[in-house]
Amino acid sequence: MAKSAIPVQILAIVGAATLLAGVHSLIVPVTLTREKTGFVVPAGAQQPADQSTGSTAEAPAPSAADPAAVEDALAQTGDGVGGNASASSGDGKISLAEATKLHELAITGQGVWFLDARRRVDYDAGRIEGALYMEHTHISSGEGLDELMMFSPPEMGELLVIYCTGGDCQASEDTAILLQQAGYTNIAIMAAGFDEWAAAGLPTGGPTGGP
Amino acid sequence: MAHASVPSRGPGWIESILALLPARLVLAGVFGLAAYFKLSDPQSFAFAIKAFEIFDPTEQAHAVKLLAFAVPWTEAIIAVLLVLGLWSRAAAALLTLLLVGFTGGLLSLIWRKIETECACFGSLEFGCTGPVGLCHIARNMGLILLGLLVTWRGGGRLALDRRGDADPSGVDSEDDDA
């Protein structure tokens, strides 16, 4: 074989791969950006049929959401959503103060769920109390979605609050994209991440605290 | 015309069995698995590429999507070629180029102090865990060395590249063509 054939062979490999990639991308579309619609206060949510198993954390039992409670809670924060959760800032991001109020609703089972988009090892080391592990790889494997569907199917319209480490971390956005693809539309992202939450002395779960 | 730097003799049986075949199989195994994991979850690999913050996910989404599919398919084809020992030098050369590119991306992450996971081999950690660090660079350097070895010496005697080479003298007609 002549060495001059090597560049031609390399081009042939790249060409074949590009062709296969093109066909594959038509079959399996990928999404990189989230539809930023803001979030709404869930109303009239139903109790799920089965919530007995499968959670990676002991999640609070969901119940009918109380929109007034959420709005009242957010009104007290005085920033961001500004007292009306159904008219959030458009990109669906909430501050630490707003998340704190929503967390009170989450742990009392009022139609709000906290989802941890960080790596499994980080989640195991410590998380927001009651948060479910929901890294994007956990969703795309099907496991995470099954778990979430069991607690809060999309048709219930409950509010999902997603967080990651904080700052510019992309994990929350990635998880939100996959959840939107799965039919969840009521999503808020806690701009302040877990680090800020824990530093503020707010309730945590895992080795350092409760569920 | 003969080139002084190019060896006139190809790899012998010992070199083929002890060095080139293992090198080919290791590279093929690692990148075959990497391709499998990436192709079975292209969305996660697209997120991993996005996390490198080299491309703008809004303006250059097409580039991220193209890479999310083209890279694992390239790896898959290379893995098959290396197992068979077909077009071994081209496959290893392309793999080495890919690895150099990956390593450059990893170095840029370290330089920019961006803490993200490698996802170099899909969900396969392959020796290095946690955010991108020097372990990932060292691992890639090892794989680059294997790639360079196969690029330089070819697939060896246990490769389909050698089909039809029945010369018992051990003279490598592959190199003689150069």
CSV table of C-alpha atoms in Angstrom, one decimal:
chain,number,residue,atom,x,y,z
A,1,MET,CA,0.0,0.0,0.0
A,2,ALA,CA,1.4,3.4,-0.9
A,3,LYS,CA,1.7,5.9,1.9
A,4,SER,CA,0.1,8.5,-0.5
A,5,ALA,CA,-3.1,6.5,0.0
A,6,ILE,CA,-3.3,7.4,3.7
A,7,PRO,CA,-4.8,10.9,3.3
A,8,VAL,CA,-7.3,9.5,0.9
A,9,GLN,CA,-8.3,6.8,3.3
A,10,ILE,CA,-8.6,9.4,6.1
A,11,LEU,CA,-10.9,11.5,3.9
A,12,ALA,CA,-12.9,8.4,3.1
A,13,ILE,CA,-13.3,7.6,6.9
A,14,VAL,CA,-14.3,11.2,7.7
A,15,GLY,CA,-16.7,11.2,4.7
A,16,ALA,CA,-18.4,8.0,5.7
A,17,ALA,CA,-18.7,9.1,9.3
A,18,THR,CA,-20.2,12.5,8.3
A,19,LEU,CA,-22.7,10.7,6.1
A,20,LEU,CA,-23.7,8.3,8.9
A,21,ALA,CA,-23.8,11.3,11.3
A,22,GLY,CA,-26.1,13.2,9.0
A,23,VAL,CA,-28.6,10.3,8.7
A,24,HIS,CA,-28.4,9.6,12.5
A,25,SER,CA,-29.1,13.3,13.3
A,26,LEU,CA,-32.3,13.1,11.2
A,27,ILE,CA,-33.4,10.1,13.2
A,28,VAL,CA,-32.4,11.3,16.7
A,29,PRO,CA,-32.6,15.1,17.0
A,30,VAL,CA,-30.7,16.8,19.8
A,31,THR,CA,-31.6,20.1,21.4
A,32,LEU,CA,-29.2,22.5,22.9
A,33,THR,CA,-31.4,25.3,24.1
A,34,ARG,CA,-34.4,25.5,26.4
A,35,GLU,CA,-37.6,27.1,25.6
A,36,LYS,CA,-37.7,29.9,28.2
A,37,THR,CA,-41.3,30.3,29.1
A,38,GLY,CA,-41.2,31.1,32.8
A,39,PHE,CA,-43.2,29.1,35.3
A,40,VAL,CA,-46.7,29.1,36.7
A,41,VAL,CA,-48.2,28.2,40.0
A,42,PRO,CA,-49.7,24.7,39.7
A,43,ALA,CA,-53.3,24.5,40.5
A,44,GLY,CA,-55.7,21.6,41.1
A,45,ALA,CA,-52.9,19.0,41.0
A,46,GLN,CA,-54.0,15.4,41.6
A,47,GLN,CA,-52.4,12.9,43.9
A,48,PRO,CA,-50.3,10.4,41.9
A,49,ALA,CA,-51.5,6.9,41.8
A,50,ASP,CA,-48.3,5.3,43.1
A,51,GLN,CA,-45.6,7.0,45.0
A,52,SER,CA,-44.2,4.2,47.0
A,53,THR,CA,-40.8,3.3,45.5
A,54,GLY,CA,-38.0,4.4,43.3
A,55,SER,CA,-36.9,7.7,44.7
A,56,THR,CA,-33.3,8.3,45.4
A,57,ALA,CA,-34.3,10.6,48.2
A,58,GLU,CA,-37.3,10.4,50.5
A,59,ALA,CA,-39.4,12.9,48.6
A,60,PRO,CA,-42.2,14.7,50.2
A,61,ALA,CA,-45.7,13.5,49.3
A,62,PRO,CA,-47.2,15.7,46.7
A,63,SER,CA,-50.6,17.2,47.1
A,64,ALA,CA,-52.8,19.7,45.5
A,65,ALA,CA,-50.8,22.8,44.9
A,66,ASP,CA,-51.8,26.0,46.7
A,67,PRO,CA,-51.2,28.9,44.2
A,68,ALA,CA,-52.1,31.5,46.8
A,69,ALA,CA,-49.4,30.0,49.1
A,70,VAL,CA,-46.8,30.2,46.4
A,71,GLU,CA,-47.7,33.7,45.4
A,72,ASP,CA,-47.8,34.8,49.0
A,73,ALA,CA,-44.4,33.3,49.6
A,74,LEU,CA,-42.9,34.9,46.6
A,75,ALA,CA,-44.5,38.2,47.4
A,76,GLN,CA,-42.6,38.3,50.6
A,77,THR,CA,-39.2,37.9,48.8
A,78,GLY,CA,-39.6,41.3,47.2
A,79,ASP,CA,-37.5,40.6,44.1
A,80,GLY,CA,-37.5,38.6,40.9
A,81,VAL,CA,-40.9,37.1,40.5
A,82,GLY,CA,-42.3,39.9,42.5
A,83,GLY,CA,-45.2,38.3,44.1
A,84,ASN,CA,-46.9,36.6,41.1
A,85,ALA,CA,-45.4,33.3,40.3
A,86,SER,CA,-47.4,33.0,37.1
A,87,ALA,CA,-45.7,36.1,35.7
A,88,SER,CA,-42.2,35.1,36.3
A,89,SER,CA,-39.2,36.8,34.7
A,90,GLY,CA,-39.5,34.9,31.4
A,91,ASP,CA,-36.4,32.8,31.6
A,92,GLY,CA,-37.8,30.9,34.6
A,93,LYS,CA,-34.9,31.8,36.9
A,94,ILE,CA,-35.5,32.4,40.5
A,95,SER,CA,-33.3,33.8,43.3
A,96,LEU,CA,-32.2,32.1,46.4
A,97,ALA,CA,-34.9,34.0,48.5
A,98,GLU,CA,-37.6,32.8,46.1
A,99,ALA,CA,-36.3,29.3,46.1
A,100,THR,CA,-36.3,29.3,49.9
A,101,LYS,CA,-40.0,30.1,49.9
A,102,LEU,CA,-40.8,27.5,47.3
A,103,HIS,CA,-38.8,25.0,49.3
A,104,GLU,CA,-41.2,25.5,52.2
A,105,LEU,CA,-44.0,24.5,49.8
A,106,ALA,CA,-42.0,21.6,48.5
A,107,ILE,CA,-41.4,20.0,51.9
A,108,THR,CA,-45.0,20.4,52.8
A,109,GLY,CA,-46.1,18.7,49.6
A,110,GLN,CA,-47.8,21.6,47.9
A,111,GLY,CA,-47.0,20.8,44.3
A,112,VAL,CA,-43.4,22.0,44.1
A,113,TRP,CA,-40.4,19.7,43.5
A,114,PHE,CA,-36.7,20.4,43.8
A,115,LEU,CA,-34.5,18.6,41.3
A,116,ASP,CA,-30.7,18.3,41.7
A,117,ALA,CA,-29.0,18.4,38.3
A,118,ARG,CA,-25.5,17.9,39.6
A,119,ARG,CA,-23.4,14.7,39.4
A,120,ARG,CA,-24.5,11.7,41.4
A,121,VAL,CA,-21.4,12.0,43.7
A,122,ASP,CA,-22.3,15.6,44.5
A,123,TYR,CA,-25.9,14.7,45.1
A,124,ASP,CA,-24.9,11.9,47.5
A,125,ALA,CA,-22.5,14.2,49.4
A,126,GLY,CA,-25.3,16.7,50.1
A,127,ARG,CA,-28.4,18.2,48.5
A,128,ILE,CA,-31.3,20.5,49.1
A,129,GLU,CA,-33.6,18.7,51.5
A,130,GLY,CA,-36.1,16.5,49.7
A,131,ALA,CA,-34.5,17.1,46.2
A,132,LEU,CA,-34.6,14.3,43.7
A,133,TYR,CA,-31.4,13.3,41.8
A,134,MET,CA,-32.0,14.4,38.2
A,135,GLU,CA,-28.7,14.8,36.3
A,136,HIS,CA,-29.3,14.9,32.5
A,137,THR,CA,-27.7,11.5,32.1
A,138,HIS,CA,-30.1,10.1,34.6
A,139,ILE,CA,-33.0,11.4,32.6
A,140,SER,CA,-31.7,10.2,29.2
A,141,SER,CA,-31.1,6.7,30.6
A,142,GLY,CA,-34.9,6.7,31.4
A,143,GLU,CA,-34.4,6.0,35.1
A,144,GLY,CA,-34.8,9.6,36.3
A,145,LEU,CA,-37.8,10.3,34.1
A,146,ASP,CA,-39.6,7.1,35.3
A,147,GLU,CA,-38.9,8.3,38.9
A,148,LEU,CA,-40.2,11.8,38.3
A,149,MET,CA,-43.2,10.5,36.4
A,150,MET,CA,-44.1,8.4,39.4
A,151,PHE,CA,-44.1,11.4,41.7
A,152,SER,CA,-45.2,14.1,39.4
A,153,PRO,CA,-46.4,13.3,35.8
A,154,PRO,CA,-46.3,16.2,33.4
A,155,GLU,CA,-50.1,16.5,33.3
A,156,MET,CA,-50.2,17.5,36.9
A,157,GLY,CA,-48.4,20.7,36.0
A,158,GLU,CA,-46.5,20.9,39.3
A,159,LEU,CA,-43.6,23.3,39.6
A,160,LEU,CA,-40.1,21.8,39.1
A,161,VAL,CA,-37.3,23.8,40.6
A,162,ILE,CA,-34.0,22.7,39.2
A,163,TYR,CA,-30.6,23.6,40.6
A,164,CYS,CA,-26.9,22.7,40.1
A,165,THR,CA,-23.7,24.0,41.6
A,166,GLY,CA,-24.5,27.6,40.9
A,167,GLY,CA,-22.9,30.5,39.0
A,168,ASP,CA,-22.7,29.6,35.3
A,169,CYS,CA,-23.3,25.9,35.7
A,170,GLN,CA,-25.1,24.5,32.7
A,171,ALA,CA,-26.4,21.3,34.3
A,172,SER,CA,-29.8,22.8,35.3
A,173,GLU,CA,-30.3,24.0,31.7
A,174,ASP,CA,-29.5,20.6,30.4
A,175,THR,CA,-31.9,18.9,32.7
A,176,ALA,CA,-34.6,21.4,31.9
A,177,ILE,CA,-34.2,20.8,28.2
A,178,LEU,CA,-34.7,17.0,28.6
A,179,LEU,CA,-37.7,17.6,31.0
A,180,GLN,CA,-39.3,19.9,28.4
A,181,GLN,CA,-38.8,17.2,25.8
A,182,ALA,CA,-40.6,14.8,28.1
A,183,GLY,CA,-43.5,17.2,28.4
A,184,TYR,CA,-42.8,19.2,31.5
A,185,THR,CA,-43.4,22.8,31.0
A,186,ASN,CA,-43.6,24.3,34.5
A,187,ILE,CA,-39.9,24.6,35.2
A,188,ALA,CA,-38.0,27.1,37.3
A,189,ILE,CA,-34.2,27.3,37.6
A,190,MET,CA,-32.6,28.3,40.9
A,191,ALA,CA,-29.9,30.7,39.7
A,192,ALA,CA,-28.1,30.4,43.0
A,193,GLY,CA,-26.8,26.9,43.2
A,194,PHE,CA,-26.4,24.4,46.0
A,195,ASP,CA,-23.2,25.9,47.2
A,196,GLU,CA,-25.0,29.2,47.9
A,197,TRP,CA,-27.9,27.4,49.5
A,198,ALA,CA,-25.7,25.4,51.8
A,199,ALA,CA,-23.6,28.5,52.7
A,200,ALA,CA,-26.8,30.3,53.7
A,201,GLY,CA,-27.5,27.5,56.2
A,202,LEU,CA,-30.7,26.4,54.5
A,203,PRO,CA,-32.1,22.8,54.9
A,204,THR,CA,-29.9,20.2,53.3
A,205,GLY,CA,-30.2,16.4,52.9
A,206,GLY,CA,-27.8,13.6,52.4
A,207,PRO,CA,-25.0,12.9,54.8
A,208,THR,CA,-25.3,16.3,56.4
A,209,GLY,CA,-28.9,16.3,57.1
A,210,GLY,CA,-32.3,14.8,56.3
A,211,PRO,CA,-33.7,13.2,53.2
B,1,MET,CA,12.4,7.0,-4.6
B,2,ALA,CA,13.6,5.6,-1.3
B,3,HIS,CA,13.3,7.7,1.9
B,4,ALA,CA,16.1,7.3,4.4
B,5,SER,CA,13.8,7.9,7.3
B,6,VAL,CA,11.4,5.2,6.4
B,7,PRO,CA,12.4,1.7,7.5
B,8,SER,CA,12.8,-0.7,4.7
B,9,ARG,CA,11.6,-3.6,6.7
B,10,GLY,CA,8.2,-3.9,8.2
B,11,PRO,CA,7.3,-5.2,11.6
B,12,GLY,CA,8.3,-8.8,12.4
B,13,TRP,CA,6.1,-11.4,14.1
B,14,ILE,CA,7.3,-10.5,17.6
B,15,GLU,CA,6.7,-6.8,17.2
B,16,SER,CA,3.3,-7.6,15.6
B,17,ILE,CA,2.1,-9.9,18.3
B,18,LEU,CA,3.6,-8.1,21.3
B,19,ALA,CA,3.2,-4.5,20.3
B,20,LEU,CA,1.1,-3.7,17.3
B,21,LEU,CA,-1.8,-6.1,17.8
B,22,PRO,CA,-2.3,-5.1,21.5
B,23,ALA,CA,-2.0,-1.4,20.5
B,24,ARG,CA,-4.6,-1.8,17.8
B,25,LEU,CA,-6.9,-3.8,20.1
B,26,VAL,CA,-6.6,-1.4,23.0
B,27,LEU,CA,-7.3,1.6,20.8
B,28,ALA,CA,-10.2,-0.2,19.1
B,29,GLY,CA,-11.6,-1.3,22.4
B,30,VAL,CA,-11.4,2.1,24.0
B,31,PHE,CA,-12.8,4.0,21.1
B,32,GLY,CA,-15.4,1.3,20.1
B,33,LEU,CA,-16.8,1.5,23.6
B,34,ALA,CA,-16.6,5.3,23.6
B,35,ALA,CA,-18.5,5.4,20.3
B,36,TYR,CA,-21.1,3.0,21.6
B,37,PHE,CA,-21.9,5.1,24.7
B,38,LYS,CA,-21.9,8.3,22.7
B,39,LEU,CA,-24.1,7.0,19.9
B,40,SER,CA,-26.6,5.5,22.4
B,41,ASP,CA,-27.0,8.9,24.0
B,42,PRO,CA,-26.1,11.7,21.5
B,43,GLN,CA,-28.0,14.3,23.5
B,44,SER,CA,-25.7,13.8,26.5
B,45,PHE,CA,-22.6,14.0,24.3
B,46,ALA,CA,-24.0,17.2,22.7
B,47,PHE,CA,-24.4,18.6,26.3
B,48,ALA,CA,-20.8,17.5,27.0
B,49,ILE,CA,-19.5,19.4,23.9
B,50,LYS,CA,-21.6,22.4,24.9
B,51,ALA,CA,-20.0,22.3,28.4
B,52,PHE,CA,-16.6,22.9,26.8
B,53,GLU,CA,-17.8,26.4,25.9
B,54,ILE,CA,-16.0,26.4,22.7
B,55,PHE,CA,-19.1,26.8,20.6
B,56,ASP,CA,-22.0,29.2,21.3
B,57,PRO,CA,-25.0,26.8,21.7
B,58,THR,CA,-27.3,29.3,20.1
B,59,GLU,CA,-25.2,30.7,17.2
B,60,GLN,CA,-23.2,27.6,16.5
B,61,ALA,CA,-25.7,24.9,17.5
B,62,HIS,CA,-25.2,23.2,14.1
B,63,ALA,CA,-21.5,22.7,14.8
B,64,VAL,CA,-22.2,21.1,18.2
B,65,LYS,CA,-24.8,18.8,16.7
B,66,LEU,CA,-22.6,17.8,13.8
B,67,LEU,CA,-19.8,17.0,16.2
B,68,ALA,CA,-22.2,15.1,18.5
B,69,PHE,CA,-22.8,12.6,15.8
B,70,ALA,CA,-19.7,12.8,13.5
B,71,VAL,CA,-17.1,12.2,16.3
B,72,PRO,CA,-18.6,9.0,17.6
B,73,TRP,CA,-19.3,7.6,14.1
B,74,THR,CA,-15.6,8.4,13.2
B,75,GLU,CA,-14.5,6.6,16.3
B,76,ALA,CA,-16.7,3.6,15.5
B,77,ILE,CA,-15.4,3.3,12.0
B,78,ILE,CA,-11.8,3.6,13.2
B,79,ALA,CA,-12.4,1.0,15.9
B,80,VAL,CA,-13.7,-1.5,13.3
B,81,LEU,CA,-10.7,-0.8,10.9
B,82,LEU,CA,-8.2,-1.2,13.8
B,83,VAL,CA,-9.7,-4.5,14.9
B,84,LEU,CA,-9.5,-5.8,11.3
B,85,GLY,CA,-6.2,-4.2,10.7
B,86,LEU,CA,-7.5,-2.6,7.6
B,87,TRP,CA,-6.3,0.8,6.6
B,88,SER,CA,-4.4,0.6,10.0
B,89,ARG,CA,-2.1,3.6,9.4
B,90,ALA,CA,-4.9,5.9,8.2
B,91,ALA,CA,-7.2,4.9,11.0
B,92,ALA,CA,-4.5,5.3,13.6
B,93,ALA,CA,-3.4,8.6,12.1
B,94,LEU,CA,-6.9,10.0,12.2
B,95,LEU,CA,-7.4,8.7,15.7
B,96,THR,CA,-4.2,10.4,16.8
B,97,LEU,CA,-5.5,13.7,15.2
B,98,LEU,CA,-8.8,13.3,17.1
B,99,LEU,CA,-6.9,12.7,20.3
B,100,VAL,CA,-4.7,15.7,19.8
B,101,GLY,CA,-7.9,17.8,19.2
B,102,PHE,CA,-9.5,16.3,22.4
B,103,THR,CA,-6.4,17.0,24.4
B,104,GLY,CA,-6.3,20.6,23.1
B,105,GLY,CA,-10.0,21.0,24.2
B,106,LEU,CA,-9.2,19.6,27.7
B,107,LEU,CA,-6.2,21.9,28.1
B,108,SER,CA,-8.3,24.8,27.2
B,109,LEU,CA,-10.8,23.8,29.9
B,110,ILE,CA,-8.0,23.7,32.4
B,111,TRP,CA,-6.6,27.0,31.2
B,112,ARG,CA,-10.0,28.7,31.4
B,113,LYS,CA,-10.7,27.1,34.8
B,114,ILE,CA,-13.9,25.5,33.6
B,115,GLU,CA,-14.9,22.7,35.8
B,116,THR,CA,-16.7,20.1,33.8
B,117,GLU,CA,-16.6,16.4,33.2
B,118,CYS,CA,-14.7,15.0,30.3
B,119,ALA,CA,-17.3,12.7,28.7
B,120,CYS,CA,-14.4,11.8,26.4
B,121,PHE,CA,-15.6,8.2,26.3
B,122,GLY,CA,-19.3,8.8,26.9
B,123,SER,CA,-20.2,7.5,30.4
B,124,LEU,CA,-17.1,5.4,30.5
B,125,GLU,CA,-14.6,7.0,32.9
B,126,PHE,CA,-11.6,4.9,31.7
B,127,GLY,CA,-9.2,5.6,34.5
B,128,CYS,CA,-9.9,9.2,35.3
B,129,THR,CA,-12.9,10.4,37.4
B,130,GLY,CA,-14.3,13.8,38.2
B,131,PRO,CA,-13.8,17.1,36.4
B,132,VAL,CA,-11.2,17.4,33.7
B,133,GLY,CA,-7.7,17.4,35.1
B,134,LEU,CA,-4.1,16.3,34.4
B,135,CYS,CA,-5.2,12.7,34.7
B,136,HIS,CA,-7.2,13.1,31.5
B,137,ILE,CA,-4.3,14.7,29.7
B,138,ALA,CA,-1.9,11.9,30.8
B,139,ARG,CA,-4.4,9.3,29.7
B,140,ASN,CA,-4.8,11.0,26.3
B,141,MET,CA,-1.0,11.2,25.9
B,142,GLY,CA,-0.8,7.5,26.4
B,143,LEU,CA,-3.4,6.8,23.8
B,144,ILE,CA,-1.6,9.3,21.4
B,145,LEU,CA,1.6,7.3,21.8
B,146,LEU,CA,-0.3,4.1,20.9
B,147,GLY,CA,-1.8,5.9,17.9
B,148,LEU,CA,1.6,7.1,16.8
B,149,LEU,CA,3.0,3.6,17.1
B,150,VAL,CA,0.4,2.1,14.8
B,151,THR,CA,0.7,5.1,12.4
B,152,TRP,CA,4.4,4.6,12.2
B,153,ARG,CA,4.7,0.8,12.1
B,154,GLY,CA,1.3,-0.1,10.6
B,155,GLY,CA,-1.0,-2.8,11.7
B,156,GLY,CA,1.6,-5.6,11.8
B,157,ARG,CA,1.5,-9.0,10.4
B,158,LEU,CA,-1.9,-9.9,12.0
B,159,ALA,CA,-3.7,-7.3,10.0
B,160,LEU,CA,-5.8,-7.4,6.8
B,161,ASP,CA,-3.5,-4.7,5.4
B,162,ARG,CA,-1.0,-7.6,5.0
B,163,ARG,CA,-3.3,-9.8,3.0
B,164,GLY,CA,-1.5,-11.0,-0.1
B,165,ASP,CA,1.9,-10.4,1.4
B,166,ALA,CA,3.2,-13.9,1.3
B,167,ASP,CA,6.9,-12.9,1.3
B,168,PRO,CA,8.5,-15.2,3.9
B,169,SER,CA,11.6,-13.0,4.0
B,170,GLY,CA,9.7,-10.5,6.2
B,171,VAL,CA,10.3,-7.6,3.8
B,172,ASP,CA,7.5,-5.2,4.2
B,173,SER,CA,6.1,-4.4,0.7
B,174,GLU,CA,3.9,-1.7,2.3
B,175,ASP,CA,6.8,0.5,3.0
B,176,ASP,CA,8.6,-0.3,-0.2
B,177,ASP,CA,5.7,1.3,-2.1
B,178,ALA,CA,6.4,4.7,-0.5
